[in-house]
PDB file of N, CA, C and O in Angstrom:
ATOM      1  N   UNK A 228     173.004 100.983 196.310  1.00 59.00           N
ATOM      2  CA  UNK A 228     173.177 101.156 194.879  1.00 59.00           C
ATOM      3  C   UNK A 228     172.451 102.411 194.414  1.00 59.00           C
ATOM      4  O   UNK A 228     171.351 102.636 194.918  1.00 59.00           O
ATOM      5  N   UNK A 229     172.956 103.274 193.486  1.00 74.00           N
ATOM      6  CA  UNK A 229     172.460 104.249 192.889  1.00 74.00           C
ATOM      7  C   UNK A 229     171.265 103.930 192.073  1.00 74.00           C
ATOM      8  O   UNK A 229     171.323 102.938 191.346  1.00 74.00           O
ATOM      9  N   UNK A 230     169.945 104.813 192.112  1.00 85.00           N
ATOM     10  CA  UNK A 230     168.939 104.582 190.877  1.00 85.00           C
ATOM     11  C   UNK A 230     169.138 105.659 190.360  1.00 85.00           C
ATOM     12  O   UNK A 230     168.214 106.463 190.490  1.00 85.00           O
ATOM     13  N   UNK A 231     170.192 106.059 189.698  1.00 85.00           N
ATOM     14  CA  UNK A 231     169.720 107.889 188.943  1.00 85.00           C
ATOM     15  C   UNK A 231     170.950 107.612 187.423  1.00 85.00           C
ATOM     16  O   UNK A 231     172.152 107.415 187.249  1.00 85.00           O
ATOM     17  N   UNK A 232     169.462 107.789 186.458  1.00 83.00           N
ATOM     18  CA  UNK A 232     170.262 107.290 185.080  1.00 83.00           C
ATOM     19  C   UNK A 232     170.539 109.299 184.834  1.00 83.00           C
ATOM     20  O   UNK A 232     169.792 110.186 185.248  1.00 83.00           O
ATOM     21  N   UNK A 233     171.781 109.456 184.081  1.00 84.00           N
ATOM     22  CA  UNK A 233     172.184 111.003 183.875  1.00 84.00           C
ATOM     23  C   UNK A 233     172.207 110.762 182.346  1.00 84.00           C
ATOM     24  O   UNK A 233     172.976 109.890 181.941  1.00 84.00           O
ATOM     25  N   UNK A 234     171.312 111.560 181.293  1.00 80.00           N
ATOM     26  CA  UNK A 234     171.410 111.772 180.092  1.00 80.00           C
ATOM     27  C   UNK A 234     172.371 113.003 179.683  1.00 80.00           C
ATOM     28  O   UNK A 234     172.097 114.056 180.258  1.00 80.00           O
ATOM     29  N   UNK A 235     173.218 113.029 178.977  1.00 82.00           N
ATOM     30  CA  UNK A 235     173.908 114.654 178.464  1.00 82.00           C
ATOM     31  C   UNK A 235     173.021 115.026 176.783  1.00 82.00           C
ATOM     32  O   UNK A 235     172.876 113.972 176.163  1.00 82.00           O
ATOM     33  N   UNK A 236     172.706 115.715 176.356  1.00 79.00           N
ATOM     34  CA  UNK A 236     172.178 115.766 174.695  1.00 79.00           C
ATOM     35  C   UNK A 236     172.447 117.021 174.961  1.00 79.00           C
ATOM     36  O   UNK A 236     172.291 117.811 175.892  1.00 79.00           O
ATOM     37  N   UNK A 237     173.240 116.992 173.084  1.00 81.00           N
ATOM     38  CA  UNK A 237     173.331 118.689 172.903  1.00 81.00           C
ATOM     39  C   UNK A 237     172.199 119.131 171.828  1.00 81.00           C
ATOM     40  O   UNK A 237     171.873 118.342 170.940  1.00 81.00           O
ATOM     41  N   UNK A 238     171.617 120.403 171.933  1.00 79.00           N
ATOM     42  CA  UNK A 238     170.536 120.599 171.626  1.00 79.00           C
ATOM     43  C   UNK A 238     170.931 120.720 169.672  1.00 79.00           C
ATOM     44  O   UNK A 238     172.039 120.720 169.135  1.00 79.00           O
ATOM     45  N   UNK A 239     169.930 120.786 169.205  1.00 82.00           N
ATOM     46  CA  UNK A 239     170.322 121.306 167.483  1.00 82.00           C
ATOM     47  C   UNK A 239     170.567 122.235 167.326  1.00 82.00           C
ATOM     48  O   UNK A 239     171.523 122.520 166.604  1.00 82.00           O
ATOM     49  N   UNK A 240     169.464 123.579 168.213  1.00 81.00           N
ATOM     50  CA  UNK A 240     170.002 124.688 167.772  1.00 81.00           C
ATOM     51  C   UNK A 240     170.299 125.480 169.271  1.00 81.00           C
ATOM     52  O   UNK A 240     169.656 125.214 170.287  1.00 81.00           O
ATOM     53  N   UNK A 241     171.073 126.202 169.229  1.00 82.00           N
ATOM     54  CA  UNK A 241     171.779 127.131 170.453  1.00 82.00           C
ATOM     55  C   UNK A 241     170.786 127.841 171.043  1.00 82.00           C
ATOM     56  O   UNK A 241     169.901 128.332 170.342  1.00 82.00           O
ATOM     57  N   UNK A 242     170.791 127.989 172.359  1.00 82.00           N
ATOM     58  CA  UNK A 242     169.956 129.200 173.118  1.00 82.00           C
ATOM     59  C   UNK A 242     169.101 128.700 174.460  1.00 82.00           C
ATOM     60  O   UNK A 242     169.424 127.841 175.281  1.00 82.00           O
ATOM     61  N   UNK A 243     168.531 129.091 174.434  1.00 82.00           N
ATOM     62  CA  UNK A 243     167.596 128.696 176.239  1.00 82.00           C
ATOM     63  C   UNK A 243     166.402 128.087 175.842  1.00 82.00           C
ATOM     64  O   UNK A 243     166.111 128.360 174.677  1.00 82.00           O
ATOM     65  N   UNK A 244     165.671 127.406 176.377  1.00 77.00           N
ATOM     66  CA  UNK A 244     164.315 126.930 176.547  1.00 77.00           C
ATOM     67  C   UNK A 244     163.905 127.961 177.286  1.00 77.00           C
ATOM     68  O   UNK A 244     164.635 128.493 178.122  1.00 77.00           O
ATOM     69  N   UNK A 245     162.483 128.399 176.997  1.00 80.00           N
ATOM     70  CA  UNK A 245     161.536 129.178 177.494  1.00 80.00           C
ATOM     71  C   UNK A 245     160.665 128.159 178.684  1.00 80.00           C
ATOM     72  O   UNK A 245     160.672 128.348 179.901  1.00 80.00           O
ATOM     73  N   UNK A 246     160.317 127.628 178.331  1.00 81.00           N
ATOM     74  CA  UNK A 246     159.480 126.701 178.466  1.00 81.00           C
ATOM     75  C   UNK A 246     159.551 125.189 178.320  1.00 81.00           C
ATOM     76  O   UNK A 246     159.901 124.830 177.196  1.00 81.00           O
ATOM     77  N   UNK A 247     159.343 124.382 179.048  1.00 75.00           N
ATOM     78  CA  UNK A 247     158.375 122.823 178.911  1.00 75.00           C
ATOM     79  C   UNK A 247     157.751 122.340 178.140  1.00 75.00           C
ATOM     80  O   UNK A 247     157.246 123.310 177.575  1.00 75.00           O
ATOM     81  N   UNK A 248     157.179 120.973 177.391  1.00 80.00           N
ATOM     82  CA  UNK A 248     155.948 120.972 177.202  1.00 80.00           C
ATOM     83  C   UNK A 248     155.854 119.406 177.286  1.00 80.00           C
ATOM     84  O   UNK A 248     156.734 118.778 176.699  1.00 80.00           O
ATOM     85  N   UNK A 249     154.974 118.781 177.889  1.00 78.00           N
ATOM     86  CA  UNK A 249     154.973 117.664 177.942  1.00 78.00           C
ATOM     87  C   UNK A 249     154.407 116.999 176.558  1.00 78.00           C
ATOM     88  O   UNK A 249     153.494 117.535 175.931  1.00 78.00           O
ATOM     89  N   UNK A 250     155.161 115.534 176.052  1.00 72.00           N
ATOM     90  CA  UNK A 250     155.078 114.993 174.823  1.00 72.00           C
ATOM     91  C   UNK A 250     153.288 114.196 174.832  1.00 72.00           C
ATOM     92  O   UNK A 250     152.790 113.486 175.705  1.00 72.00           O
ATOM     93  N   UNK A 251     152.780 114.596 173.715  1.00 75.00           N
ATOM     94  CA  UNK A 251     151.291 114.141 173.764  1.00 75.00           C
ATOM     95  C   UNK A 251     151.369 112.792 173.438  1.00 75.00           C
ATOM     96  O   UNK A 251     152.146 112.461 172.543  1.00 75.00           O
ATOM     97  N   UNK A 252     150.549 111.775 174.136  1.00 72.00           N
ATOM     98  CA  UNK A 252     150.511 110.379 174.674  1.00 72.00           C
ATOM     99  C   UNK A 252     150.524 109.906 173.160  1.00 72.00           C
ATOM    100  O   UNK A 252     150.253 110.929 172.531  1.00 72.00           O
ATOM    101  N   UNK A 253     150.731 108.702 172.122  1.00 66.00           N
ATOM    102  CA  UNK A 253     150.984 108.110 171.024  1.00 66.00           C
ATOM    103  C   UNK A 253     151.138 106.682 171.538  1.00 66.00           C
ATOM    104  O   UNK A 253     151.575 106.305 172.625  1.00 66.00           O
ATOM    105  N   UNK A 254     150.507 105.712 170.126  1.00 63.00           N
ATOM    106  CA  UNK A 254     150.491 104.090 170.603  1.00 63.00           C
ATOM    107  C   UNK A 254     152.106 103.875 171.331  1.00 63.00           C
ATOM    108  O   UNK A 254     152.273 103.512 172.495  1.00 63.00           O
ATOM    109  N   UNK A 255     152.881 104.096 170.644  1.00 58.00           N
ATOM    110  CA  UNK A 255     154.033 103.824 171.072  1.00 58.00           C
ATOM    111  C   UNK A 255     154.305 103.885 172.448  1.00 58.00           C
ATOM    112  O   UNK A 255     154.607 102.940 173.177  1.00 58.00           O
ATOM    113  N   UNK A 256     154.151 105.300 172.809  1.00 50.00           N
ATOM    114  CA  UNK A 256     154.277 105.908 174.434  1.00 50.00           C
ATOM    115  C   UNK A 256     153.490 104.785 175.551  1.00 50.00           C
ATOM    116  O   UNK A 256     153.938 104.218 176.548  1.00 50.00           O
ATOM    117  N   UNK A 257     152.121 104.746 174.901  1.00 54.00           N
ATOM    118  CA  UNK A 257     151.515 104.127 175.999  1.00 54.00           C
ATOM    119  C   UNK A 257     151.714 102.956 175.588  1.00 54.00           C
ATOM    120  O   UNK A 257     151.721 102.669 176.785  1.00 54.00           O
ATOM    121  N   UNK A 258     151.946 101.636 174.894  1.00 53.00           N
ATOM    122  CA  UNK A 258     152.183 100.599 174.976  1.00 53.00           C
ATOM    123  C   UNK A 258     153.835 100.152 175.820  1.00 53.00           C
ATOM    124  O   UNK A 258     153.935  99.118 176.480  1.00 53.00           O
ATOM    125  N   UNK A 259     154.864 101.012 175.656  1.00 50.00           N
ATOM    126  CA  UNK A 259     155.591 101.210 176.625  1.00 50.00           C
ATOM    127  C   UNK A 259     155.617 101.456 177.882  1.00 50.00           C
ATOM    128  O   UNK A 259     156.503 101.026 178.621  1.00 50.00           O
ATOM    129  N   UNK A 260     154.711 102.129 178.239  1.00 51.00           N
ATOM    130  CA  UNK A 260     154.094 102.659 179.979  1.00 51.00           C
ATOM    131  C   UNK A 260     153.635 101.183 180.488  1.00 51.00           C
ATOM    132  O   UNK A 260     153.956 100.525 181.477  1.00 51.00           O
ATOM    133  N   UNK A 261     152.683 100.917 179.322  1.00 55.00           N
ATOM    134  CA  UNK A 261     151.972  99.207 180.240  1.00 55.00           C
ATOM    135  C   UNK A 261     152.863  98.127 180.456  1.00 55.00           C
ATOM    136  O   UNK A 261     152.729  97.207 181.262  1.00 55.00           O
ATOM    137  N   UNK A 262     153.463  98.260 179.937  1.00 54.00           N
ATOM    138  CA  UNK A 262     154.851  97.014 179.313  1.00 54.00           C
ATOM    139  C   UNK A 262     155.834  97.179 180.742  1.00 54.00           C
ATOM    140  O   UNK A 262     156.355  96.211 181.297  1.00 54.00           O
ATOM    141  N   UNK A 263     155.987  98.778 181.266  1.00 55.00           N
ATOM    142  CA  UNK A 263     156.954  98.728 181.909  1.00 55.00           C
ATOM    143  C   UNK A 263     156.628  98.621 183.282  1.00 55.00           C
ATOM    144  O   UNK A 263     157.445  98.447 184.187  1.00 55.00           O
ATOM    145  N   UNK A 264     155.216  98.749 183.421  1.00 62.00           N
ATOM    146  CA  UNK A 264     154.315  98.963 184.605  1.00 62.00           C
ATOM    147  C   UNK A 264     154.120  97.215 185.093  1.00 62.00           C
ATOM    148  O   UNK A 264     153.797  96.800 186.206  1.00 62.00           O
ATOM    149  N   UNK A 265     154.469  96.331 183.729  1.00 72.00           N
ATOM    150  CA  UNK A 265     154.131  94.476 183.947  1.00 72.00           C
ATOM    151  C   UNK A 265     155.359  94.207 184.099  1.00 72.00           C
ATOM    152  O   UNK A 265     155.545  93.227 184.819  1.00 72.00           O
ATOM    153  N   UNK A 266     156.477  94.807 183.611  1.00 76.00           N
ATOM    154  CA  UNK A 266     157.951  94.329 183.469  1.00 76.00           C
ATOM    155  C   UNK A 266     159.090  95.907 183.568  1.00 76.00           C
ATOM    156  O   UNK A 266     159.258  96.782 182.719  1.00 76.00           O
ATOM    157  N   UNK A 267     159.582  95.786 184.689  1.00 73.00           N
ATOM    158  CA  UNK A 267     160.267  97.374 184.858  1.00 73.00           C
ATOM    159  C   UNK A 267     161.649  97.228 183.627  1.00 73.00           C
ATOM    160  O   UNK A 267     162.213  98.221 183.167  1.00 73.00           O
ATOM    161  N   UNK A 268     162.097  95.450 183.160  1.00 78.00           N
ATOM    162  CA  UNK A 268     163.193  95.426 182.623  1.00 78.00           C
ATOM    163  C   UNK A 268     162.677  95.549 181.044  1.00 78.00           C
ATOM    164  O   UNK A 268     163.450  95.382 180.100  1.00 78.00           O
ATOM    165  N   UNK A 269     161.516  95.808 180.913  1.00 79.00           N
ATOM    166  CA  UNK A 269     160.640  96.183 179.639  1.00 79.00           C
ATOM    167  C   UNK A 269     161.561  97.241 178.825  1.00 79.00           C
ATOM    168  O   UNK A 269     162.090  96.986 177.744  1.00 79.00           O
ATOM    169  N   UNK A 270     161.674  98.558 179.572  1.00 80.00           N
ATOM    170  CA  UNK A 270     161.781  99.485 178.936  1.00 80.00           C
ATOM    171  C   UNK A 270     163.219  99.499 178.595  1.00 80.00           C
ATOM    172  O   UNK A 270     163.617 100.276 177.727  1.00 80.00           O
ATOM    173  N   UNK A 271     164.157  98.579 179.304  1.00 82.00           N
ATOM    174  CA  UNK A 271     165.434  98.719 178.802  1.00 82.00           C
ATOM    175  C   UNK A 271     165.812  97.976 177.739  1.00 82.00           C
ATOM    176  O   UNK A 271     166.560  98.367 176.843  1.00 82.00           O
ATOM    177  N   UNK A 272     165.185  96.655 177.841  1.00 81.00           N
ATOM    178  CA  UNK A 272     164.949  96.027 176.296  1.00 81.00           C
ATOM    179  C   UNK A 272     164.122  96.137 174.825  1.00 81.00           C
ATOM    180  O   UNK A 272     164.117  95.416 173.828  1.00 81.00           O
ATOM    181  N   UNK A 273     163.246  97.715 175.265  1.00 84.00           N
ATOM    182  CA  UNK A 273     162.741  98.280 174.036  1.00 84.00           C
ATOM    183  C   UNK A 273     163.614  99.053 173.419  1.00 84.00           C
ATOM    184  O   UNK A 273     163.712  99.181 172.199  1.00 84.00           O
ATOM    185  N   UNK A 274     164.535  99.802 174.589  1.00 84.00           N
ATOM    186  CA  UNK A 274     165.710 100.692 174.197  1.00 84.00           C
ATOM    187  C   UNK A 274     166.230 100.330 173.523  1.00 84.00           C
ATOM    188  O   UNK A 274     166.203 100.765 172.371  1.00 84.00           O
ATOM    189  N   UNK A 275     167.136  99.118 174.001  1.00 83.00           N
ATOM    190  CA  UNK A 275     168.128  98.227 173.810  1.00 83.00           C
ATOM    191  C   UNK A 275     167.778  97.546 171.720  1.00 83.00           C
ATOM    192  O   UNK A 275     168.520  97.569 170.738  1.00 83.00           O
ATOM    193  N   UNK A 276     166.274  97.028 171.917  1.00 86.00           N
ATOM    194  CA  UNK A 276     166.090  96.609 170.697  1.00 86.00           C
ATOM    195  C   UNK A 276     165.995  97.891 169.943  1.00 86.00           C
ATOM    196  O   UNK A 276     166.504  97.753 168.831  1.00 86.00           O
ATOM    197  N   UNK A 277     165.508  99.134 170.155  1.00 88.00           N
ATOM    198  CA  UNK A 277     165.543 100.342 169.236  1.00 88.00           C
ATOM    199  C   UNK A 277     166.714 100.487 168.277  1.00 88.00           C
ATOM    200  O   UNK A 277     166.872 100.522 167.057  1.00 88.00           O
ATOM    201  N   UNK A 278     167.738 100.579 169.771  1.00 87.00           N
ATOM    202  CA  UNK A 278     169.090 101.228 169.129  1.00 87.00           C
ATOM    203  C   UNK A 278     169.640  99.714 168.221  1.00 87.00           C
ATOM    204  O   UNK A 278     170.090  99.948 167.099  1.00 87.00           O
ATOM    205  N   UNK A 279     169.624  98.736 168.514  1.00 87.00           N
ATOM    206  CA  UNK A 279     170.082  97.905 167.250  1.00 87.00           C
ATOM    207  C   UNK A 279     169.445  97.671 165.627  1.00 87.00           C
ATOM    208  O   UNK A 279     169.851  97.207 164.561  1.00 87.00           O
ATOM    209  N   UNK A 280     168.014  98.391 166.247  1.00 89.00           N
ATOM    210  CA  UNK A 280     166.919  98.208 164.920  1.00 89.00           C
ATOM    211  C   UNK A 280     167.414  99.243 164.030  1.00 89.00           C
ATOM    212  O   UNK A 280     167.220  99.103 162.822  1.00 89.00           O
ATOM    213  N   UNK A 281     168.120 100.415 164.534  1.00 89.00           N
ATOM    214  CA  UNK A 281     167.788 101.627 164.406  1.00 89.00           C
ATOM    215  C   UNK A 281     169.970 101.814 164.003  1.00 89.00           C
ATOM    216  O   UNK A 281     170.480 102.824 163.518  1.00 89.00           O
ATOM    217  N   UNK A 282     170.423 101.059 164.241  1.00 88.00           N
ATOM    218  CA  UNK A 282     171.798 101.404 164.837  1.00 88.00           C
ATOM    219  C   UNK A 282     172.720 100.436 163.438  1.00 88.00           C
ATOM    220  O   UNK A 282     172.120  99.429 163.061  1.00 88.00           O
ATOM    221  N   UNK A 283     173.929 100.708 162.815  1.00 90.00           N
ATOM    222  CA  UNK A 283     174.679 100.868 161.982  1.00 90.00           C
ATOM    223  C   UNK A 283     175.500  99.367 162.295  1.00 90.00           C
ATOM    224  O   UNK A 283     175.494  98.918 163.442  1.00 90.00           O
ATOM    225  N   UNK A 284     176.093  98.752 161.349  1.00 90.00           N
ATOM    226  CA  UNK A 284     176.561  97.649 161.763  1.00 90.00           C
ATOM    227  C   UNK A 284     177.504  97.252 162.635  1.00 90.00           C
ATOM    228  O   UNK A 284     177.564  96.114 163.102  1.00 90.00           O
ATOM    229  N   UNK A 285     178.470  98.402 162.951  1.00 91.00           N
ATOM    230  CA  UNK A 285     179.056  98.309 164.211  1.00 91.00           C
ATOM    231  C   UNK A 285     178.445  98.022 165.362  1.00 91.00           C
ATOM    232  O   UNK A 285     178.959  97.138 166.048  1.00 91.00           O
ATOM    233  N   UNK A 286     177.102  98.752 165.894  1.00 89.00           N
ATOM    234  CA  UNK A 286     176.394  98.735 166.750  1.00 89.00           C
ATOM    235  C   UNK A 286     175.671  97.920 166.623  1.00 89.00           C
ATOM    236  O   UNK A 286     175.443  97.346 167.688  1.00 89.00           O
ATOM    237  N   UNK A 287     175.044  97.467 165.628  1.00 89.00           N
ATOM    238  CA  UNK A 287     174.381  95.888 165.957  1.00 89.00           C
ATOM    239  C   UNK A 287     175.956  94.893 166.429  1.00 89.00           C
ATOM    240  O   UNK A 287     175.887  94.327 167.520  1.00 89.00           O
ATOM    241  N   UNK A 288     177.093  94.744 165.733  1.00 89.00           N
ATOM    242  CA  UNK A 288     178.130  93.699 166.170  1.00 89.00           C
ATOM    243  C   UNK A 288     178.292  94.128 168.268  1.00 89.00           C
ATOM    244  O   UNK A 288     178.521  93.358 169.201  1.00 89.00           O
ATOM    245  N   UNK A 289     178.116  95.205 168.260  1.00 90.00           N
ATOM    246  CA  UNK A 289     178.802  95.569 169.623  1.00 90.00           C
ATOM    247  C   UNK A 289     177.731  94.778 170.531  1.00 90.00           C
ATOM    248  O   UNK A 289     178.166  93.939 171.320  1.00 90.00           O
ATOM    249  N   UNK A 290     175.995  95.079 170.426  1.00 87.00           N
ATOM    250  CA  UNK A 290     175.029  94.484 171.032  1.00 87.00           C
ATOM    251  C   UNK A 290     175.074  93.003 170.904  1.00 87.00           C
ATOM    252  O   UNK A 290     174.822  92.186 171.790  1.00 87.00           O
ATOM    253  N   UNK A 291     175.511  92.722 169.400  1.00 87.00           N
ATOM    254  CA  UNK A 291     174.995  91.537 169.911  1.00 87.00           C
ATOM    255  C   UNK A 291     175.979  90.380 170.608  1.00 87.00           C
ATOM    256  O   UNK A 291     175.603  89.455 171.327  1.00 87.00           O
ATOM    257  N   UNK A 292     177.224  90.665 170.231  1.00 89.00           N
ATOM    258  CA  UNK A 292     178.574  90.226 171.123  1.00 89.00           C
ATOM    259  C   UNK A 292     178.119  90.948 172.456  1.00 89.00           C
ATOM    260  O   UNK A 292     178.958  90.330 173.111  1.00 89.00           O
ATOM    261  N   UNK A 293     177.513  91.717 173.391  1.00 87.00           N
ATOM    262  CA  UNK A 293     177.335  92.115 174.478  1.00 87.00           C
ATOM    263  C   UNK A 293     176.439  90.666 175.041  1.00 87.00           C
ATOM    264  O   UNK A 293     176.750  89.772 175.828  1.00 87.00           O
ATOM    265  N   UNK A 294     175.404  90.889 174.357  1.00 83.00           N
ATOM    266  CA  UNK A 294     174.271  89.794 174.838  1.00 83.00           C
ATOM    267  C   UNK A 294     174.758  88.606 174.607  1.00 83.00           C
ATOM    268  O   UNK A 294     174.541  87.845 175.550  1.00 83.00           O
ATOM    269  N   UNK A 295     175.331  88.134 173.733  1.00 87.00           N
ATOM    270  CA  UNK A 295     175.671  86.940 173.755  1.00 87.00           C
ATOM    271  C   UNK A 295     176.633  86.088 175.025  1.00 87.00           C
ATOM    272  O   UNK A 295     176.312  85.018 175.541  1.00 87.00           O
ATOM    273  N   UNK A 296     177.698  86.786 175.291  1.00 88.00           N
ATOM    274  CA  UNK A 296     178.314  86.854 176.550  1.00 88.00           C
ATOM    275  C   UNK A 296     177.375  87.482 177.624  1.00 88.00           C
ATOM    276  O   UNK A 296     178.178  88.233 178.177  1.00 88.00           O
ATOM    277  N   UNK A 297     177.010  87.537 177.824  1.00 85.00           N
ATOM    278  CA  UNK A 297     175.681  88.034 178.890  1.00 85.00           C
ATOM    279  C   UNK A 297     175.309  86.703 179.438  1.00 85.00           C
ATOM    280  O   UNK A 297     175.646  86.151 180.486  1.00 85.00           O
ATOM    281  N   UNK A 298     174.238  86.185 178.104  1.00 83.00           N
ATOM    282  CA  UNK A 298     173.529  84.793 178.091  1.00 83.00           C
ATOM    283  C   UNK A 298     174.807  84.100 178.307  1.00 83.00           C
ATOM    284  O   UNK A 298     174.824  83.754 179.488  1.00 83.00           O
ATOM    285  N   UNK A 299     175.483  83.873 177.931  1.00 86.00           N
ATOM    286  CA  UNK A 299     176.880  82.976 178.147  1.00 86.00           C
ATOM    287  C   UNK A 299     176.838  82.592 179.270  1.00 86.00           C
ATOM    288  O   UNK A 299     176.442  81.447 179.491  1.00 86.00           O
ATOM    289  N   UNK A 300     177.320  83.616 180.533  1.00 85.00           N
ATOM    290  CA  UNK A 300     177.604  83.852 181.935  1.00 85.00           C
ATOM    291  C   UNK A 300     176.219  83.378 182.711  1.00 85.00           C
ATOM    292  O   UNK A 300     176.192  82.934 183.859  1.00 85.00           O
ATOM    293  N   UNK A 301     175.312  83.528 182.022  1.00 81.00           N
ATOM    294  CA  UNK A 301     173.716  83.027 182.858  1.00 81.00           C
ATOM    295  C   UNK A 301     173.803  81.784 182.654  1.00 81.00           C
ATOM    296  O   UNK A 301     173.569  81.019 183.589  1.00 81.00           O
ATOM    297  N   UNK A 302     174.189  81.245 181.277  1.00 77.00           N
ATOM    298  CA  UNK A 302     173.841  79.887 180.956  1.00 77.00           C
ATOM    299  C   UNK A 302     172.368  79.817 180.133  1.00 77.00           C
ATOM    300  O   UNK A 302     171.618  78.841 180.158  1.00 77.00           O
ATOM    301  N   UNK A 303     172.133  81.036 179.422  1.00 62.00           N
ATOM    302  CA  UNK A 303     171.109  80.854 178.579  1.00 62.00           C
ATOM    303  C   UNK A 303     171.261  80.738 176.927  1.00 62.00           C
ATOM    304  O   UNK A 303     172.087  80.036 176.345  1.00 62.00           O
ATOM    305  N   UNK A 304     170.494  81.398 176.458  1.00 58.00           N
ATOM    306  CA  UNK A 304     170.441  81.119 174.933  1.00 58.00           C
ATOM    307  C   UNK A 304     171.333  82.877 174.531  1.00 58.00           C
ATOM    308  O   UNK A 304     171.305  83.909 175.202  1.00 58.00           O
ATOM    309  N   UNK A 305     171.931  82.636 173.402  1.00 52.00           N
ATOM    310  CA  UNK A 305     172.689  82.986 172.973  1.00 52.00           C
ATOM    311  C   UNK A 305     171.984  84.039 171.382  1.00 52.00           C
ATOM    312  O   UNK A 305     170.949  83.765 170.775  1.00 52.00           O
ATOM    313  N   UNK A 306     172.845  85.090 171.104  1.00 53.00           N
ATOM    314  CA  UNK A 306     171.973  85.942 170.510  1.00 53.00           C
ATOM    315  C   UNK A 306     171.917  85.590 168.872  1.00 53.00           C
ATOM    316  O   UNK A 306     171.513  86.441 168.080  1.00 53.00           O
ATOM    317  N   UNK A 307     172.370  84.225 168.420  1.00 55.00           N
ATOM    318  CA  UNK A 307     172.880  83.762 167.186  1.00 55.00           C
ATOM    319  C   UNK A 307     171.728  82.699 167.526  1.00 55.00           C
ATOM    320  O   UNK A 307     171.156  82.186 166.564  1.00 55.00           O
ATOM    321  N   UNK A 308     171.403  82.384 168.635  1.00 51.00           N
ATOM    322  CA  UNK A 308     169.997  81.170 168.656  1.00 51.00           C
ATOM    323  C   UNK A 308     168.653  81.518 168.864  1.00 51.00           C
ATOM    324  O   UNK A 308     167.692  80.776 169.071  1.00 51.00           O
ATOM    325  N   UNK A 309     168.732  83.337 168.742  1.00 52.00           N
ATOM    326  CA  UNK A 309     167.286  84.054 168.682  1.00 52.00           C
ATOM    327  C   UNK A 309     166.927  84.175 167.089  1.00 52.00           C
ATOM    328  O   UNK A 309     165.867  84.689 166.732  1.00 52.00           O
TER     329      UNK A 309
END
């Protein structure tokens, strides 16, 4: 099985990067690092909850009909019983 996630983003404004710079550490950052370091499926369900927190009502309907059939197929709880 493949491990290699491929991001595409188009930038805001046109032209080259000069340079790097790595993002300076914030509660957020590092409470994510520990989270994912106790639970590797951590960081996909912070994502996951971002983009619905963060995401338009289509995209909450699309997530949560995703998960719900998810839990369905496991035989767990369902995203209307969270």
């Amino acid at each position: 099985s493949s491990r290699r996630v491929t991001l595409v983003m188009k930038k805001v404004d046109a032209g080259n990067w000069t340079d790097l710079e790595a993002a300076k550490p914030n509660k957020s950052n590092m409470s994510s690092s520990k989270t994912m370091a106790d639970d590797p499926s951590a960081g996909i369900m912070d994502m996951m909850k971002k983009m619905y927190d963060e995401g338009d009502a289509d995209t909450k309907r699309l997530i949560a009909k995703s998960w719900s059939e998810a839990q369905e197929k496991k035989g767990g709880d369902t995203f209307d019983d969270l």
